[in-house]
Amino acid sequence: MSITPDIVAAHGFTPDEYDRVLSAMGREPNLLELGIFSVMWSEHCSYKSSRLHLAKLPTKAPWVIQGPGENAGVIDIGDGDAAIFKMESHNHPSYIEPYQGAATGVGGILRDVFTMGARPVANMNALRFGDINAPKMRHLVKGVVAGIGGYGNCVGVPTVGGETIFHPSYNGNIIVNAMTVGIAKADKIFYSAAAGVGNPVVYVGSKTGRDGIHGATMASAEFDENSEEKRPTVQVGDPFTEKLLIEACLELMASDAIVAIQDMGAAGLTSSSVEMASKGGVGIRLDLDKVPCRETGMTPYEMMLSESQERMLMVLKPGREAFAEAIFKKWELDFAVIGEVVEGGDLTMTFHGEVVGRIPLDPLADAAPKYDRPHVPTPKRAPLADVPASASIVADLKTLMGSADLCSRRWIWEQYDNQVGADTLQRPGGDAAVVRVHGTRKALAIATDCTPRYCFADPHEGGKQAVAETWRNIVAVGGKPLAITNCLNFASPQNPVIMGQLVGCIEGMAEACRALDYPVVSGNVSLYNESKATGGGNAILPTPAIGGVGVLTDYANQMDLAFKAEGEAIWLIGGETTHLGQSLWLRECHGREDGPPPVVDLDHERNVGDFIARLIADGTATAVHDLSDGGLAVALADMALAGGLGATVDLPLEAATAFGEDQGRYLVTMKADLRWHEAPAPMRRIGTVGGPALVINGESVTLAELKHIHESALPAMIAG
């Protein structure tokens, strides 16, 4: 089959990139080879527009065992234990087919974690939807939530938290980011670099079908009016098979049989074989006749590019094939020796006794295109010229507590099994999830965060804030923040404005990570999140979702946000409020999205956070909540609803002091007779816990009314 310009374009190549393919091959590729180059050089697999800038992120610390470059990041959490975690996107598939798109996103990130040798212990997510009042968006919300719950619940890993926001910019391209955290012994981590010429290459898991072909390429292009036609590129998941695969892999990992292991994620058998061989500096030969297929007549092209789920690729020690096969057969999974590690640097594929493709590995992986795209910085926003007043703080608070971004997510998280495994110590709805390290006194604190409206107004400050917010959330539950993963969701990098957002956010993230000793150990980049379809949302807001992980040395010292007792004093620590630019109050109560976002003072963040940690550790604090969306008034409402106790605020509040979103601040309750004079930042007693209502400026709202507003809003929106 001759490769025509139309075929080249259909595989996502620019003319210059195709010239590079010709140069790498020294000849014209066949269709199979072209398809392999297409998926490996896609944005989704090669990070060709972002690699240059990702190198700016700090990735090392004494507790980092494995940083970016493997299936997931690994950190030391003490006592010979390691936490392994990563976040990834499944945005495009979830827009096309929400249930399977979200479900297979969960399945894929689970495999990234257990392929490193970890037992998954917690799932998180970060979801962004468009206008909830649009019928299609309600369909997408219901499908995505059902897909996340359906897969996670069946596979037996608790979904312990996450975040969900709504904005019209996501109308044509929703964001579905999934995160998994696992636990392993620090001396039993498994890596993906193939080694040992002659060692067998083994395929395990489900059979290969025609679902998901060119999924990676589809995920590297914007949507248009024909996006529904891409439904065949969405994979179909089977969580029950995934559960069997987890157990079979962990059983085999308890032996000495495995040399290298890699899950078949984006680009399937292609990416797993290419990455294993290129990392090991060896070649690999695949006999495609031996690939287990669930459909008849599958071609080498389809086998290599399928993204069928629940599959892994391994290199075993010679002579261990029968031992490994017995384990996978016991778990009713396919097992096949499909190739071997060879000398040289080529990927060679045979079918029906003939060589059907041979590609040098280096151009597919390390020498893939890397672009320094033109980028322009986002202009700084002018301060708010006219700041509206609030006629009633309590009325505005009720508006915010019933708004799409701040109303209760109970309708979502009640569809997730957050208790399976019996190690979840805090249910969703707090600042961070807390999950016990089974059999120990330790616990992990896990948070996901990002404020896209801040990132749009000022990418650098927004990138800093996203990192600092997860750091604060982990501190607020008594954890020591250790490291982050991320999922960088942006529109087209070929637009210099969008590329400027990406660069600005990465540089802001890097600054915050350095200041907070909070390195990046894994991550994912998802670009071309925009729609050209009629009525679409065009470019999404820049959304660098951050997943933070920290550790509690003794879960008895965990903290939550619920008010505990009548008469306890409420303290605002970290300063009072003046900043209303980009606040939710300004948007929800006045229909404005203007002004700059709040500035993130990282020295202040560190000092105040360290002080909060001391208050928790010595037993002074009885409840802690960081201040973020909605400011002081919303934080008070959160704490009151969580504890079933009201409060009276002793000082008069105006819009800026009630709803401003200045950073680096916490609300803390303490017993009334305690005083602290060594705080590293402003500290003010603002009120007292007690009663059945929240009383501000002499106005009150009962907790019963506030709870009804807060918890009924999302179900009503979903119902339309």
XYZ file of C-alpha atoms in Angstrom:
720
model
C 0.000 0.000 0.000
C 1.490 3.308 -1.069
C 1.593 6.048 1.556
C -0.223 9.058 0.110
C -0.261 12.617 1.508
C -3.862 12.027 2.631
C -2.830 8.956 4.645
C 0.041 10.908 6.182
C -2.296 13.748 7.176
C -4.893 11.303 8.537
C -2.214 9.968 10.895
C -1.617 13.447 12.326
C 1.762 14.255 10.763
C 2.869 17.644 9.532
C 4.887 17.531 6.283
C 8.052 18.269 8.258
C 7.356 15.422 10.685
C 6.813 13.012 7.818
C 10.154 14.069 6.371
C 11.667 13.173 9.731
C 10.044 9.747 9.526
C 11.563 9.213 6.077
C 14.970 10.276 7.387
C 14.725 7.974 10.426
C 13.657 4.995 8.324
C 15.895 5.644 5.316
C 12.903 4.644 3.201
C 9.151 5.052 2.953
C 7.368 3.350 5.869
C 4.576 0.876 5.339
C 1.170 1.497 6.900
C 2.000 -0.419 10.104
C 5.216 1.525 10.601
C 3.464 4.820 9.848
C 0.793 4.015 12.452
C 3.443 3.267 15.052
C 5.230 6.551 14.389
C 1.847 8.308 14.526
C 0.960 7.170 18.037
C 4.488 7.445 19.450
C 4.883 10.979 18.106
C 1.429 12.100 19.236
C 1.272 14.750 21.952
C -0.251 12.145 24.241
C 2.815 9.870 24.062
C 5.738 12.133 23.130
C 4.932 15.394 24.981
C 6.543 17.102 21.999
C 5.153 20.558 22.863
C 5.726 20.342 26.613
C 8.944 18.334 27.238
C 11.107 21.425 26.963
C 9.194 23.166 29.748
C 8.489 20.138 31.948
C 12.243 19.998 32.571
C 11.805 23.145 34.707
C 9.904 21.236 37.394
C 11.862 20.105 40.487
C 11.765 16.322 40.757
C 14.259 15.368 43.456
C 14.230 15.160 47.247
C 15.759 12.763 49.774
C 12.413 10.939 50.011
C 11.925 10.583 46.231
C 12.707 7.017 45.119
C 11.509 7.432 41.510
C 10.620 10.655 39.751
C 9.072 11.244 36.321
C 9.939 8.808 33.544
C 8.421 5.607 34.890
C 4.833 4.391 35.029
C 4.322 6.273 38.303
C 6.271 8.219 40.915
C 7.570 6.628 44.124
C 8.279 8.251 47.501
C 9.638 6.862 50.765
C 7.067 7.089 53.575
C 9.219 5.466 56.258
C 9.576 2.016 57.824
C 10.508 0.459 54.481
C 7.208 1.505 52.888
C 6.731 3.493 49.677
C 3.785 5.367 48.197
C 3.401 5.080 44.423
C 1.079 7.463 42.589
C 0.188 9.224 39.376
C -2.604 11.232 37.745
C -3.651 10.943 34.098
C -6.273 12.339 31.751
C -9.077 10.652 29.854
C -10.710 13.814 28.569
C -11.473 13.167 24.925
C -12.795 9.606 25.409
C -15.024 10.784 28.272
C -16.628 13.478 26.113
C -17.342 10.987 23.332
C -18.536 8.113 25.541
C -18.689 9.284 29.176
C -19.193 5.985 30.991
C -16.468 3.972 29.268
C -14.198 6.993 28.872
C -14.169 7.645 32.608
C -14.140 3.960 33.559
C -11.120 3.140 31.404
C -9.374 6.252 32.722
C -9.632 4.718 36.190
C -8.479 1.327 34.891
C -5.482 2.820 33.124
C -4.196 4.761 36.106
C -4.638 1.725 38.353
C -2.376 -0.255 36.010
C 0.258 2.499 36.054
C 0.466 2.046 39.813
C 0.308 -1.710 40.262
C 2.781 -2.284 37.422
C 5.339 -0.701 39.781
C 4.640 -3.386 42.380
C 2.123 -1.472 44.513
C -1.259 -2.542 45.774
C -3.630 0.329 44.901
C -5.248 1.737 48.046
C -6.997 4.920 46.902
C -8.469 6.566 43.823
C -9.046 10.295 43.419
C -10.300 12.415 40.541
C -10.428 15.961 39.230
C -13.445 16.695 37.028
C -14.362 19.786 34.999
C -17.725 20.138 33.271
C -19.440 22.861 31.268
C -22.774 24.588 31.867
C -24.739 22.199 34.064
C -28.010 23.557 32.674
C -27.282 22.112 29.227
C -28.967 18.704 28.690
C -25.832 17.186 27.118
C -23.765 18.275 30.102
C -26.134 16.568 32.529
C -25.719 13.409 30.431
C -21.930 13.769 30.589
C -21.891 14.350 34.363
C -24.071 11.314 35.021
C -22.056 9.121 32.660
C -18.627 10.139 33.983
C -19.608 9.748 37.640
C -21.215 6.371 36.929
C -18.118 5.244 35.006
C -15.722 6.223 37.794
C -17.901 4.536 40.402
C -18.652 1.495 38.268
C -14.998 0.695 37.644
C -13.542 1.663 41.015
C -16.290 -0.039 43.023
C -15.986 -3.304 41.098
C -12.194 -3.449 41.201
C -12.236 -2.944 44.961
C -10.211 0.250 45.324
C -11.902 3.065 47.276
C -12.538 6.404 45.584
C -11.783 8.663 48.533
C -12.081 12.201 47.177
C -11.580 14.647 44.370
C -12.973 17.882 43.032
C -15.604 18.931 40.519
C -16.177 22.369 39.013
C -18.358 23.786 36.251
C -17.578 26.475 33.692
C -18.851 27.165 30.149
C -15.300 26.862 28.756
C -15.655 23.088 29.193
C -18.896 22.881 27.179
C -17.173 21.280 24.187
C -14.397 19.427 25.993
C -14.781 18.157 29.550
C -11.821 17.252 31.778
C -11.650 13.834 33.470
C -8.422 13.308 35.415
C -7.948 10.137 37.479
C -5.381 9.569 40.210
C -4.381 6.369 41.997
C -2.163 5.885 45.056
C -0.666 2.522 45.996
C 1.582 1.078 48.695
C 4.630 -1.153 48.185
C 7.800 -2.108 49.981
C 10.543 0.334 49.042
C 12.903 -2.519 48.139
C 10.341 -4.255 45.887
C 9.698 -1.646 43.189
C 9.363 -2.868 39.595
C 10.604 -0.893 36.596
C 10.010 -0.993 32.864
C 13.486 -1.134 31.276
C 13.863 -4.350 29.288
C 17.129 -6.257 29.693
C 18.781 -9.570 28.846
C 19.155 -10.549 25.210
C 17.136 -13.712 24.656
C 14.758 -13.087 27.558
C 11.118 -13.842 26.713
C 8.621 -11.019 26.143
C 5.271 -12.016 27.607
C 1.739 -10.711 27.064
C -0.753 -11.127 29.958
C -4.309 -10.057 30.738
C -7.247 -9.656 28.376
C -7.331 -10.458 24.681
C -6.718 -7.726 22.100
C -9.694 -6.331 20.220
C -10.349 -3.496 17.814
C -11.434 -0.984 20.475
C -9.309 2.064 21.130
C -7.331 1.987 17.884
C -5.668 5.387 17.463
C -6.918 6.515 20.861
C -3.633 8.318 21.557
C -3.824 10.156 18.251
C -7.470 11.106 18.884
C -6.461 12.458 22.295
C -3.910 14.713 20.569
C -6.358 16.680 18.412
C -9.142 19.149 19.055
C -12.807 18.228 18.655
C -15.004 19.295 15.758
C -18.534 18.611 14.551
C -17.512 15.062 13.584
C -16.245 14.075 17.028
C -19.060 11.571 17.594
C -17.565 9.524 14.745
C -14.523 8.898 16.975
C -16.533 6.624 19.281
C -14.649 3.477 18.058
C -11.414 4.989 19.419
C -12.820 4.781 22.978
C -11.734 1.696 24.893
C -14.085 -0.625 26.767
C -13.142 -1.613 30.303
C -13.747 -4.687 32.455
C -13.033 -3.991 36.141
C -13.467 -7.620 37.146
C -10.650 -8.628 34.788
C -8.571 -5.745 36.171
C -9.022 -7.109 39.695
C -7.760 -10.520 38.529
C -4.847 -8.829 36.777
C -3.865 -6.936 39.938
C -3.812 -10.126 41.992
C -1.962 -12.163 39.351
C 0.702 -9.482 38.863
C 1.250 -9.018 42.595
C 1.525 -12.774 43.042
C 4.144 -13.032 40.303
C 5.951 -9.985 41.719
C 6.441 -11.880 44.986
C 8.805 -14.170 43.027
C 12.030 -13.365 41.199
C 10.658 -14.018 37.703
C 10.149 -10.472 36.385
C 12.904 -8.480 34.683
C 10.684 -5.591 33.519
C 6.987 -4.826 33.345
C 4.880 -2.183 31.588
C 1.151 -1.726 31.254
C -0.391 -1.390 27.808
C -1.892 2.061 28.095
C -2.067 4.715 25.392
C -0.894 3.179 22.080
C -1.184 -0.299 23.599
C 1.335 -2.915 22.520
C 3.272 -0.269 20.565
C 4.049 2.052 23.447
C 4.692 -0.713 25.967
C 7.190 -2.536 23.747
C 8.881 0.642 22.503
C 9.236 2.151 25.977
C 10.572 -1.048 27.553
C 13.145 -1.608 24.830
C 14.264 2.012 24.514
C 14.682 2.437 28.292
C 16.776 -0.735 28.375
C 18.866 0.145 25.335
C 17.955 -3.136 23.638
C 15.911 -4.289 20.669
C 12.679 -6.249 20.765
C 11.153 -8.763 18.377
C 7.415 -9.469 18.412
C 5.680 -12.436 16.758
C 2.212 -11.014 16.177
C 0.755 -14.442 15.350
C 1.016 -15.181 19.077
C -0.883 -12.106 20.328
C -4.136 -13.289 21.991
C -6.969 -11.742 19.929
C -10.681 -11.720 20.655
C -11.662 -10.928 17.062
C -10.874 -12.875 13.919
C -8.774 -11.535 11.092
C -7.017 -8.823 13.078
C -4.161 -7.203 11.178
C -0.723 -6.309 12.566
C -1.775 -2.643 12.377
C -4.812 -3.324 14.557
C -2.895 -5.464 17.046
C -0.110 -2.936 17.528
C -2.402 0.100 17.838
C -5.333 -1.344 19.775
C -5.861 0.126 23.235
C -7.909 -2.770 24.575
C -7.837 -2.635 28.349
C -6.502 -4.826 31.164
C -3.283 -5.905 29.398
C 0.373 -5.922 30.493
C 3.715 -6.650 28.837
C 6.566 -8.290 30.738
C 10.127 -9.422 30.246
C 10.742 -12.585 32.249
C 13.873 -14.385 33.293
C 14.556 -17.340 30.995
C 13.005 -20.574 32.181
C 10.359 -18.836 34.293
C 7.648 -18.900 31.621
C 5.839 -21.999 32.884
C 5.889 -20.722 36.478
C 4.403 -17.383 35.400
C 1.878 -18.970 33.061
C 0.514 -21.145 35.871
C -0.206 -18.032 37.952
C -2.061 -16.239 35.165
C -4.001 -19.337 34.165
C -5.056 -19.737 37.813
C -6.471 -16.215 37.662
C -8.195 -17.050 34.328
C -6.123 -14.586 32.319
C -4.417 -14.919 28.967
C -0.679 -15.599 28.942
C 1.449 -15.766 25.808
C 5.145 -15.541 24.985
C 4.991 -13.155 22.003
C 8.631 -12.250 21.475
C 12.081 -11.804 22.902
C 14.648 -9.190 23.789
C 17.246 -8.920 21.000
C 20.479 -7.096 20.309
C 20.461 -3.839 18.404
C 18.035 -0.978 18.600
C 15.086 -2.031 16.452
C 11.460 -2.979 16.998
C 10.882 -5.919 14.648
C 7.431 -7.389 14.017
C 6.696 -10.655 12.226
C 3.352 -12.068 11.053
C 2.713 -15.314 9.190
C 6.434 -15.903 9.080
C 7.304 -12.608 7.409
C 8.782 -9.376 8.749
C 5.942 -6.858 8.511
C 7.700 -3.963 10.182
C 11.117 -2.922 11.426
C 11.671 0.468 13.039
C 14.700 1.928 14.838
C 13.625 2.550 18.427
C 15.516 5.758 19.139
C 13.473 7.965 16.765
C 10.272 6.556 18.273
C 11.181 7.460 21.847
C 14.004 9.717 22.986
C 14.517 11.325 19.569
C 10.826 12.066 19.005
C 10.089 15.658 17.964
C 10.535 18.295 20.656
C 9.194 21.765 19.921
C 9.886 25.156 21.401
C 6.498 26.536 20.431
C 6.055 30.312 20.208
C 4.386 31.589 23.348
C 3.213 34.955 24.581
C 2.730 35.764 28.266
C -0.748 36.500 29.541
C -1.117 40.254 30.189
C -1.469 41.193 33.840
C -4.992 42.117 34.876
C -5.694 45.551 36.281
C -7.018 45.682 39.864
C -10.784 45.867 40.253
C -11.799 49.421 39.458
C -15.124 49.223 41.214
C -15.735 46.794 44.025
C -19.419 46.027 44.582
C -20.856 46.031 48.070
C -22.805 43.238 49.688
C -26.315 44.128 50.756
C -26.423 41.020 52.954
C -23.498 38.760 53.784
C -25.846 35.937 54.771
C -27.899 36.220 51.566
C -24.728 36.116 49.477
C -23.469 33.161 51.495
C -26.648 31.241 50.710
C -26.191 32.026 47.013
C -22.640 30.704 47.107
C -23.457 27.558 49.088
C -26.053 26.642 46.470
C -23.894 27.485 43.464
C -22.606 24.821 41.070
C -18.993 25.166 42.216
C -19.622 25.214 45.974
C -22.704 23.089 46.577
C -22.319 19.666 48.194
C -20.796 16.894 46.046
C -22.615 14.224 48.067
C -24.615 13.180 44.959
C -21.276 12.377 43.324
C -19.296 10.709 46.091
C -22.158 8.594 47.365
C -21.910 6.729 44.055
C -18.333 5.761 44.935
C -17.428 3.041 47.419
C -15.064 5.022 49.620
C -14.870 2.429 52.404
C -13.806 -0.762 50.608
C -10.580 -2.027 52.153
C -11.576 -0.597 55.554
C -8.634 1.849 55.610
C -10.420 5.098 54.663
C -10.255 7.349 57.722
C -11.945 10.464 56.307
C -14.815 10.389 53.852
C -14.955 12.776 50.885
C -15.924 16.343 51.663
C -12.966 17.426 53.790
C -9.759 19.193 52.877
C -7.931 15.962 51.994
C -8.575 12.249 52.023
C -6.876 10.244 54.775
C -6.163 6.554 54.147
C -4.426 4.252 56.626
C -1.335 2.339 55.532
C -2.715 -1.098 56.327
C -1.202 -2.757 59.368
C 0.609 0.380 60.548
C -0.088 3.594 62.455
C 0.778 5.636 59.361
C -1.710 7.200 56.987
C -1.558 8.947 53.648
C -3.156 12.353 53.095
C -4.216 12.917 49.476
C -5.628 16.030 47.808
C -6.422 17.192 44.266
C -6.739 20.867 43.413
C -6.635 23.551 40.755
C -8.375 26.914 40.299
C -8.623 27.368 36.514
C -10.070 30.883 36.684
C -6.901 31.999 38.504
C -4.737 30.243 35.886
C -6.601 31.994 33.073
C -6.229 35.427 34.665
C -2.549 34.908 35.614
C -1.001 31.530 34.685
C 2.084 31.992 36.867
C 0.130 32.829 40.027
C -2.463 30.186 39.140
C 0.227 27.513 38.823
C 1.657 28.511 42.201
C -1.779 28.489 43.790
C -2.711 25.014 42.504
C 0.374 23.521 44.149
C 0.006 25.559 47.351
C -3.665 24.601 47.691
C -2.895 20.867 47.832
C -0.060 21.601 50.270
C -2.486 23.496 52.546
C -5.105 20.766 52.314
C -2.629 18.097 53.397
C -1.381 20.297 56.260
C -4.991 20.891 57.358
C -5.590 17.182 58.059
C -2.318 16.816 59.968
C -0.165 15.468 57.138
C 3.361 16.335 56.067
C 3.206 17.144 52.324
C 5.835 15.147 50.403
C 5.295 15.262 46.627
C 2.873 15.904 43.803
C 1.700 14.421 40.556
C -0.060 16.549 37.958
C -2.239 16.520 34.889
C -1.730 19.591 32.712
C -4.903 20.179 30.689
C -4.678 22.934 28.067
C -5.997 23.796 24.618
C -3.922 23.905 21.417
C -0.181 24.466 21.935
C -0.023 25.816 18.389
C -1.797 28.938 19.661
C 0.901 31.187 21.225
C -1.596 32.478 23.807
C -2.417 28.946 24.973
C 1.254 27.976 24.902
C 1.921 31.029 27.065
C -0.623 29.726 29.584
C 1.109 26.334 29.673
C 4.571 27.848 30.151
C 3.329 30.293 32.803
C 1.549 27.593 34.804
C 4.558 25.245 34.702
C 6.894 28.010 35.864
C 4.511 28.945 38.681
C 4.209 25.300 39.721
C 7.990 24.943 39.716
C 8.406 27.997 41.942
C 5.872 26.680 44.456
C 7.334 23.164 44.471
C 10.798 24.515 45.218
C 9.601 26.851 47.979
C 7.510 24.164 49.678
C 9.956 21.219 49.294
C 7.225 19.483 47.357
C 8.710 17.874 44.203
C 6.927 16.510 41.134
C 7.321 12.733 40.817
C 4.932 11.905 37.971
C 2.401 13.487 35.675
C 0.622 13.750 32.378
C 0.009 16.434 29.754
C -3.289 16.671 27.867
C -3.386 19.232 25.066
C -5.839 20.203 22.308
C -8.676 20.401 24.820
C -10.908 22.615 22.726
C -13.797 22.295 20.339
C -14.401 23.729 16.907
C -17.897 22.281 16.846
C -20.853 24.638 16.523
C -21.842 25.789 19.979
C -18.705 24.283 21.519
C -16.768 25.831 24.338
C -13.683 26.611 22.245
C -10.547 26.555 24.438
C -10.863 25.280 27.983
C -9.532 27.365 30.836
C -5.923 26.373 31.599
C -6.298 23.524 34.085
C -3.078 22.227 35.670
C -4.655 19.750 38.083
C -2.381 18.862 41.002
C -2.529 15.695 43.082
C -0.659 15.987 46.373
C 0.407 13.194 48.730
C 1.613 13.509 52.310
C 2.067 11.251 55.300
C 0.836 11.156 58.899
C 3.176 9.196 61.143
C 0.254 8.383 63.463
C -3.308 8.581 62.198
C -4.502 9.233 65.771
C -3.261 12.788 65.181
C -5.363 13.404 62.078
C -7.455 16.564 61.941
C -10.713 17.425 60.193
C -12.747 20.571 59.583
C -15.812 19.870 61.727
C -16.659 22.158 64.655
C -16.345 20.022 67.813
C -17.793 21.743 70.870
C -19.907 24.659 72.034
C -17.863 27.597 73.256
C -14.665 26.891 71.350
C -12.937 29.935 69.904
C -12.604 30.363 66.142
C -9.313 31.834 64.981
C -8.393 33.208 61.582
C -4.688 32.550 60.996
C -2.741 33.987 58.103
C -4.224 37.444 57.672
C -7.503 39.135 56.866
C -9.053 39.545 53.467
C -8.954 42.259 50.865
C -8.862 40.436 47.529
C -12.036 39.970 45.482
C -10.547 39.722 41.976
C -11.507 36.399 40.306
C -13.462 35.420 43.437
C -16.485 33.159 43.262
C -18.480 35.827 45.097
C -17.786 38.302 42.301
C -18.857 35.734 39.702
C -21.869 34.154 41.405
C -23.329 37.251 43.053
C -22.414 39.871 40.437
C -21.823 37.971 37.190
C -18.248 39.224 36.820
C -15.041 37.324 36.070
C -12.524 40.137 36.229
C -9.527 41.438 38.121
C -6.295 39.606 38.964
C -6.252 36.459 41.088
C -4.875 36.637 44.631
C -1.093 36.675 44.983
C 0.544 33.565 46.462
C 3.311 34.500 48.929
C 5.182 31.210 49.234
C 7.234 32.219 52.278
C 3.980 33.114 53.998
C 2.446 29.777 52.922
C 5.344 27.849 54.391
C 5.463 29.765 57.672
C 1.726 29.615 58.316
C 1.466 25.972 57.261
C 4.306 24.970 59.568
C 2.575 26.814 62.413
C -0.724 25.018 61.727
C 1.142 21.710 61.769
C 2.458 22.545 65.254
C -1.023 23.442 66.511
C -2.299 20.066 65.313
C 0.669 18.078 66.584
C 0.520 19.458 70.130
C -3.246 19.041 70.430
C -4.093 22.735 70.543
C -6.279 22.753 67.428
C -9.632 20.986 67.523
C -10.651 21.695 63.895
C -8.762 23.110 60.911
C -9.942 24.247 57.475
C -7.987 26.071 54.812
C -9.602 29.102 53.169
C -10.079 28.953 49.413
C -13.100 29.377 47.118
C -15.674 31.622 48.755
C -13.308 32.873 51.446
C -13.988 33.156 55.158
C -17.790 32.959 55.129
C -17.871 29.767 53.051
C -15.168 28.171 55.225
C -17.247 28.924 58.327
C -20.290 27.358 56.693
C -18.275 24.259 55.727
C -17.068 23.768 59.299
C -20.524 24.361 60.790
C -22.233 21.900 58.448
C -19.530 19.273 58.996
C -19.876 19.497 62.783
C -23.599 20.172 63.088
C -22.814 23.227 65.220
C -23.402 26.873 64.458
C -21.208 29.854 65.231
C -21.393 33.545 65.938
C -18.901 35.842 64.209
C -17.837 38.607 66.571
C -16.542 41.156 64.064
C -18.491 42.948 61.322
C -17.793 41.540 57.849
C -17.956 43.314 54.522
C -17.733 41.664 51.096
C -13.933 41.691 51.023
C -13.505 40.284 54.539
C -16.288 37.714 54.120
C -15.645 36.459 50.583
C -12.149 37.553 49.572
C -9.869 34.713 48.528
C -6.464 35.832 49.822
C -4.142 32.822 50.047
C -2.231 31.160 52.881
C -5.020 31.299 55.459
C -6.747 28.831 57.779
C -9.638 28.764 60.219
C -8.759 26.954 63.443
C -10.868 26.209 66.488
C -9.259 25.964 69.923
C -10.490 25.776 73.457
C -11.496 29.267 74.481
C -8.861 29.694 77.180
C -5.877 29.017 74.922
C -3.844 31.877 73.435
C -0.954 31.856 71.027
C 1.526 34.721 70.897
C 4.190 33.231 68.641
C 2.228 32.992 65.425
C 4.355 33.729 62.319
C 1.445 35.582 60.709
C -1.552 37.665 61.755
C -3.885 35.749 64.040
C -7.284 36.970 65.149
C -10.128 35.494 67.139
C -13.236 36.035 65.012
C -15.998 34.169 66.793
C -17.308 31.326 68.915
C -18.743 27.906 68.096
C -22.279 27.192 69.231
C -25.995 27.288 68.562
C -28.160 26.026 65.718
C -27.346 28.852 63.295
C -24.518 30.772 61.665
C -24.751 34.395 62.837
C -22.883 37.095 60.876
C -23.420 40.851 61.247
C -26.500 40.121 63.355
C -28.106 38.142 60.522
C -28.502 34.415 60.877
C -29.152 31.335 58.807
C -30.033 28.080 60.504
C -27.868 25.067 59.786
C -30.994 23.229 58.654
C -31.664 25.847 55.961
C -28.006 26.024 54.985
C -27.783 22.238 54.722
C -30.874 22.093 52.522
C -29.483 24.760 50.189
C -26.076 23.088 50.092
C -27.166 19.492 49.564
C -30.220 19.883 47.351
C -28.569 22.071 44.709
C -26.577 19.524 42.684
C -29.293 16.842 42.513
C -31.699 19.533 41.319
C -29.234 20.683 38.650
C -28.668 17.106 37.478
C -32.415 16.534 37.311
C -32.768 19.630 35.177
